[in-house]
Amino acid sequence: QGSKQLLNNYPVYITSKQWDEAVNSSKKDGRRLLRYLIRFVFTTDELKYSCGLGKRKRSVQSGETGPERRPLDPVKVTCLREFIRMHCTSNPDWWMPSEEQINKVFSDAVGHARQGRAVGTFLHNGGSYYEGTEQPGSQDDVFNRAMQEGPGD
């Protein structure tokens, strides 16, 4: 399975399989497509240890310890932005996200990576947030108990 270069002038590649998954799962929504591409193009660590797009200027004096967060690779970011615009322009039935929406998708991806979720889990509606962190007394138990204690015989 070959890899697909997103835009000719950027060294950013995903596999054909990833591309198919992204397009088929995006329901013609440029934001969803971008979410998938971010997940394929950046590693979780890249997202987690970045300061997103580096838009919010944080004062150096904030006294934060730990490794300095760097913005996400601007080449990859620009490539994805351009790619989404190009894709939505050449496929008019796709929803074209605004600049703000595009930025939000990036910052959401960073936020999710920091929370230790696989970046992909927020794509599914509910349910999968708890993958792999099975708490004792899972939600099903609570739900079932509520059902049994409900009124009526």
XYZ file of N, CA and C in Angstrom:
459
model
N 0.853 -1.190 0.000
C 0.000 0.000 0.000
C 0.882 1.231 0.000
N 0.686 2.052 -1.009
C 1.579 3.182 -1.183
C 1.295 4.299 -0.200
N 2.208 5.260 -0.160
C 1.917 6.419 0.655
C 1.534 7.559 -0.265
N 0.747 8.447 0.285
C 0.192 9.543 -0.504
C 0.797 10.834 0.031
N 1.359 11.618 -0.870
C 1.891 12.908 -0.462
C 0.731 13.902 -0.501
N 0.506 14.581 0.618
C -0.671 15.447 0.677
C -0.565 16.591 -0.326
N 0.545 17.323 -0.308
C 0.728 18.404 -1.279
C 2.130 18.292 -1.858
N 2.256 18.537 -3.142
C 3.534 18.317 -3.820
C 4.710 19.036 -3.175
N 4.499 20.260 -2.691
C 5.652 21.003 -2.193
C 5.899 20.838 -0.694
N 5.244 19.862 -0.062
C 5.496 19.604 1.369
C 5.856 18.136 1.571
N 6.844 17.870 2.436
C 7.243 16.465 2.676
C 6.335 15.805 3.704
N 5.045 15.786 3.449
C 4.087 15.229 4.404
C 3.334 14.099 3.711
N 3.421 12.912 4.289
C 2.840 11.720 3.664
C 1.940 10.976 4.639
N 0.898 10.353 4.097
C 0.147 9.369 4.870
C -0.039 8.161 3.955
N -0.447 7.048 4.525
C -0.642 5.864 3.676
C -1.991 5.972 2.966
N -2.114 5.229 1.889
C -3.377 5.229 1.148
C -4.504 4.737 2.038
N -4.191 3.797 2.913
C -5.202 3.243 3.814
C -5.691 4.332 4.771
N -4.749 5.128 5.290
C -5.129 6.215 6.194
C -5.999 7.233 5.456
N -5.616 7.515 4.212
C -6.385 8.472 3.425
C -7.815 7.981 3.241
N -7.960 6.697 2.883
C -9.299 6.144 2.684
C -10.116 6.248 3.969
N -9.474 5.909 5.089
C -10.184 5.967 6.372
C -10.630 7.399 6.657
N -9.717 8.353 6.434
C -10.018 9.750 6.729
C -11.193 10.239 5.882
N -11.139 9.950 4.582
C -12.189 10.457 3.695
C -13.512 9.758 3.982
N -13.457 8.449 4.163
C -14.706 7.712 4.361
C -15.361 8.055 5.689
N -14.561 8.455 6.686
C -15.119 8.703 8.013
C -15.483 10.165 8.224
N -15.151 11.018 7.279
C -15.290 12.456 7.532
C -16.643 13.028 7.155
N -17.472 12.239 6.459
C -18.804 12.705 6.081
C -18.755 14.078 5.393
N -17.786 14.239 4.538
C -17.653 15.474 3.747
C -17.539 16.728 4.609
N -16.932 16.599 5.767
C -16.710 17.730 6.661
C -15.216 17.984 6.754
N -14.781 19.173 6.295
C -13.362 19.498 6.288
C -12.740 19.436 7.676
N -13.532 19.756 8.729
C -12.973 19.708 10.082
C -12.674 18.280 10.497
N -13.611 17.380 10.169
C -13.373 15.982 10.529
C -12.170 15.435 9.779
N -12.095 15.788 8.497
C -10.980 15.327 7.678
C -9.671 15.812 8.298
N -9.652 17.078 8.707
C -8.449 17.640 9.312
C -8.093 16.881 10.590
N -9.116 16.552 11.391
C -8.857 15.809 12.624
C -8.123 14.509 12.344
N -8.618 13.784 11.339
C -7.963 12.525 10.979
C -6.544 12.766 10.507
N -6.365 13.769 9.652
C -5.032 13.999 9.095
C -4.046 14.401 10.186
N -4.504 15.204 11.146
C -3.615 15.587 12.254
C -3.159 14.324 12.975
N -4.109 13.425 13.171
C -3.817 12.196 13.888
C -2.790 11.341 13.128
N -2.852 11.389 11.804
C -1.937 10.567 11.016
C -0.578 11.240 10.829
N -0.578 12.582 10.816
C 0.640 13.304 10.468
C 1.506 13.595 11.697
N 0.849 13.811 12.847
C 1.594 14.089 14.074
C 1.516 12.893 15.007
N 2.605 12.630 15.737
C 2.540 11.593 16.766
C 1.842 12.187 17.988
N 1.346 11.318 18.865
C 0.708 11.796 20.090
C 1.681 12.653 20.884
N 2.952 12.230 20.936
C 3.930 13.006 21.705
C 4.152 14.386 21.102
N 4.201 14.434 19.769
C 4.376 15.745 19.122
C 3.259 16.686 19.556
N 2.039 16.156 19.592
C 0.905 16.982 19.977
C 0.986 17.337 21.455
N 1.260 16.303 22.253
C 1.213 16.475 23.705
C 2.221 17.504 24.190
N 3.426 17.477 23.628
C 4.492 18.341 24.137
C 4.625 19.635 23.354
N 3.609 19.945 22.545
C 3.691 21.188 21.793
C 2.875 22.247 22.521
N 2.999 23.469 22.066
C 2.095 24.508 22.570
C 1.104 24.811 21.459
N 0.679 23.789 20.768
C -0.302 23.981 19.711
C 0.311 24.740 18.551
N -0.414 25.714 18.070
C 0.064 26.483 16.925
C 0.986 27.609 17.366
N 1.188 27.736 18.684
C 2.080 28.780 19.180
C 1.459 30.160 19.066
N 0.129 30.207 18.991
C -0.550 31.489 18.804
C -0.620 32.284 20.099
N -0.890 31.581 21.199
C -1.003 32.303 22.463
C 0.392 32.617 22.960
N 0.692 33.874 23.084
C 2.020 34.255 23.562
C 2.030 34.105 25.069
N 2.894 33.216 25.570
C 2.975 33.077 27.015
C 4.259 33.734 27.462
N 4.180 34.478 28.550
C 5.381 35.176 29.001
C 6.390 34.148 29.485
N 7.641 34.427 29.198
C 8.705 33.504 29.574
C 8.837 33.469 31.097
N 8.371 34.530 31.741
C 8.513 34.605 33.197
C 7.457 33.790 33.940
N 6.661 33.033 33.235
C 5.568 32.345 33.929
C 6.102 31.328 34.936
N 7.394 31.038 34.879
C 7.990 30.156 35.888
C 7.574 28.708 35.743
N 7.129 28.321 34.572
C 6.736 26.924 34.398
C 7.969 26.052 34.277
N 7.921 24.937 34.964
C 9.049 24.018 34.837
C 8.701 22.986 33.776
N 9.647 22.130 33.501
C 9.375 21.097 32.512
C 9.897 21.536 31.159
N 9.864 20.609 30.218
C 10.418 20.907 28.895
C 9.628 22.041 28.262
N 10.314 22.872 27.556
C 9.647 23.990 26.900
C 8.785 23.444 25.774
N 7.567 23.896 25.732
C 6.692 23.438 24.643
C 6.998 24.241 23.398
N 7.148 23.543 22.288
C 7.371 24.237 21.034
C 6.107 24.122 20.184
N 5.919 25.087 19.296
C 4.747 24.969 18.412
C 4.853 23.722 17.531
N 3.720 23.242 17.069
C 3.711 22.116 16.135
C 4.506 22.501 14.893
N 5.074 21.505 14.271
C 5.885 21.709 13.067
C 5.131 22.578 12.050
N 5.623 23.801 11.813
C 4.860 24.721 10.942
C 4.719 24.212 9.518
N 5.664 23.408 9.079
C 5.560 22.858 7.718
C 4.341 21.943 7.635
N 4.206 21.056 8.632
C 3.067 20.125 8.628
C 1.757 20.897 8.790
N 1.769 21.887 9.688
C 0.549 22.659 9.940
C 0.108 23.374 8.664
N 1.050 24.057 8.015
C 0.716 24.792 6.791
C 0.234 23.831 5.717
N 0.901 22.711 5.616
C 0.517 21.713 4.623
C -0.928 21.266 4.858
N -1.278 20.959 6.102
C -2.628 20.476 6.383
C -3.671 21.561 6.113
N -3.349 22.791 6.529
C -4.268 23.907 6.259
C -4.536 24.045 4.774
N -3.433 24.128 4.000
C -3.550 24.309 2.552
C -4.312 23.138 1.949
N -3.992 21.947 2.444
C -4.591 20.750 1.868
C -6.107 20.759 2.074
N -6.541 21.101 3.300
C -7.982 21.127 3.583
C -8.670 22.142 2.675
N -8.049 23.315 2.543
C -8.660 24.341 1.679
C -8.757 23.853 0.240
N -7.665 23.252 -0.218
C -7.632 22.794 -1.598
C -8.664 21.683 -1.812
N -8.702 20.757 -0.860
C -9.608 19.615 -0.983
C -11.062 20.098 -1.018
N -11.400 21.028 -0.119
C -12.781 21.506 -0.054
C -13.129 22.387 -1.248
N -12.130 23.071 -1.810
C -12.384 23.890 -2.988
C -12.634 23.005 -4.197
N -11.841 21.951 -4.310
C -12.003 21.104 -5.491
C -13.138 20.088 -5.319
N -13.669 19.971 -4.101
C -14.839 19.116 -3.866
C -15.915 19.975 -3.203
N -16.694 20.701 -4.017
C -17.625 21.707 -3.465
C -18.671 21.119 -2.535
N -18.871 19.803 -2.586
C -19.863 19.231 -1.664
C -19.271 19.037 -0.264
N -17.985 19.344 -0.083
C -17.367 19.240 1.241
C -17.534 20.554 1.981
N -17.677 20.458 3.303
C -17.796 21.641 4.151
C -16.410 22.239 4.359
N -16.272 23.517 4.010
C -14.976 24.206 4.144
C -14.920 24.913 5.495
N -14.022 24.509 6.381
C -13.957 25.165 7.692
C -13.310 26.543 7.601
N -13.683 27.428 8.511
C -13.064 28.751 8.565
C -11.687 28.642 9.212
N -10.935 29.719 9.103
C -9.613 29.780 9.727
C -9.705 29.456 11.225
N -10.719 30.038 11.898
C -10.866 29.801 13.347
C -11.164 28.334 13.617
N -12.030 27.755 12.785
C -12.382 26.347 12.991
C -11.161 25.456 12.786
N -10.361 25.801 11.785
C -9.151 25.016 11.536
C -8.228 25.106 12.757
N -8.040 26.308 13.273
C -7.185 26.476 14.445
C -7.723 25.687 15.629
N -9.040 25.681 15.764
C -9.642 24.979 16.893
C -9.408 23.476 16.789
N -9.477 22.940 15.587
C -9.224 21.503 15.435
C -7.809 21.172 15.908
N -6.848 22.030 15.546
C -5.470 21.799 15.999
C -5.388 21.873 17.524
N -5.985 22.912 18.112
C -5.825 23.036 19.557
C -6.584 21.937 20.297
N -7.718 21.497 19.748
C -8.423 20.369 20.358
C -7.558 19.116 20.344
N -6.885 18.897 19.217
C -6.046 17.696 19.100
C -4.936 17.725 20.151
N -4.352 18.908 20.366
C -3.299 19.039 21.372
C -3.880 18.779 22.759
N -5.035 19.351 23.021
C -5.685 19.163 24.322
C -5.969 17.701 24.598
N -6.478 17.005 23.616
C -6.803 15.592 23.803
C -5.546 14.771 24.025
N -4.486 15.096 23.306
C -3.235 14.339 23.469
C -2.712 14.542 24.894
N -2.832 15.759 25.407
C -2.342 16.033 26.765
C -3.149 15.292 27.806
N -4.410 15.053 27.514
C -5.236 14.335 28.486
C -4.992 12.840 28.416
N -4.037 12.451 27.586
C -3.652 11.044 27.555
C -4.614 10.178 26.782
N -5.480 10.789 26.002
C -6.349 9.961 25.173
C -5.661 9.733 23.862
N -5.973 8.630 23.268
C -5.557 8.489 21.886
C -6.251 9.629 21.164
N -5.537 10.267 20.279
C -6.085 11.466 19.661
C -7.385 11.129 18.958
N -7.511 9.908 18.510
C -8.683 9.558 17.717
C -9.951 9.403 18.509
N -9.871 9.194 19.826
C -11.089 8.787 20.521
C -12.151 9.862 20.501
N -11.769 11.149 20.401
C -12.811 12.155 20.442
C -13.572 12.238 19.132
N -13.184 11.430 18.154
C -13.917 11.445 16.898
C -15.231 10.701 17.041
N -15.274 9.724 17.954
C -16.489 8.942 18.093
C -17.375 9.677 19.075
N -18.654 9.560 18.924
C -19.536 10.297 19.813
C -19.654 9.531 21.112
N -19.092 10.093 22.174
C -19.224 9.493 23.496
C -18.696 8.079 23.557
N -18.853 7.449 24.694
C -18.532 6.033 24.800
C -17.059 5.741 24.862
N -16.318 6.174 23.861
C -14.939 5.708 23.815
C -13.992 6.530 24.676
N -14.507 7.558 25.374
C -13.597 8.311 26.229
C -12.944 7.430 27.274
N -13.648 6.351 27.647
C -13.165 5.583 28.782
C -12.383 4.354 28.362
N -12.058 4.261 27.103
C -11.316 3.087 26.642
C -10.068 2.903 27.475
N -9.852 1.716 27.943
C -8.594 1.414 28.602
C -8.490 1.968 30.010
N -9.483 2.684 30.497
C -9.400 3.151 31.886
C -10.657 2.664 32.581
N -10.832 1.383 32.590
C -12.045 0.783 33.137
C -12.056 1.019 34.646
N -12.889 1.919 35.104
C -12.961 2.135 36.544
C -13.815 1.042 37.164
N -13.499 0.700 38.409
C -14.391 -0.252 39.101
C -15.751 0.416 39.215
N -16.806 -0.368 39.103
C -18.127 0.221 39.082
C -18.272 1.023 37.810
N -18.246 0.338 36.677
C -18.299 1.061 35.414
C -19.678 1.679 35.242
N -19.818 2.482 34.209
C -21.086 3.183 34.022
C -22.252 2.222 33.845
N -21.976 1.067 33.279
C -23.062 0.113 33.075
C -23.678 -0.280 34.414
N -22.809 -0.538 35.412
C -23.321 -0.930 36.720
C -24.252 0.145 37.263
N -23.795 1.369 37.177
C -24.581 2.477 37.705
C -25.918 2.527 36.974
N -25.839 2.368 35.666
C -27.037 2.433 34.841
C -28.002 1.313 35.218
N -27.483 0.085 35.328
C -28.328 -1.050 35.636
C -28.972 -0.898 37.010
N -28.166 -0.430 37.969
C -28.683 -0.253 39.318
C -29.835 0.741 39.281
N -29.656 1.814 38.554
C -30.715 2.831 38.483
C -31.971 2.221 37.882
N -31.785 1.344 36.914
C -32.944 0.728 36.257
C -33.718 -0.104 37.287
N -32.958 -0.896 38.117
C -33.616 -1.806 39.042
C -34.305 -1.041 40.165
N -33.718 0.109 40.549
C -34.313 0.842 41.657
C -35.440 1.746 41.194
N -35.685 1.729 39.903
C -36.723 2.601 39.374
C -38.095 2.251 39.931
N -39.059 3.161 39.800
C -40.399 2.890 40.319
C -41.079 1.832 39.491
N -42.143 1.304 39.983
C -42.916 0.318 39.218
C -42.517 -1.099 39.570
N -43.463 -2.025 39.567
C -43.173 -3.421 39.922
C -43.253 -4.284 38.694
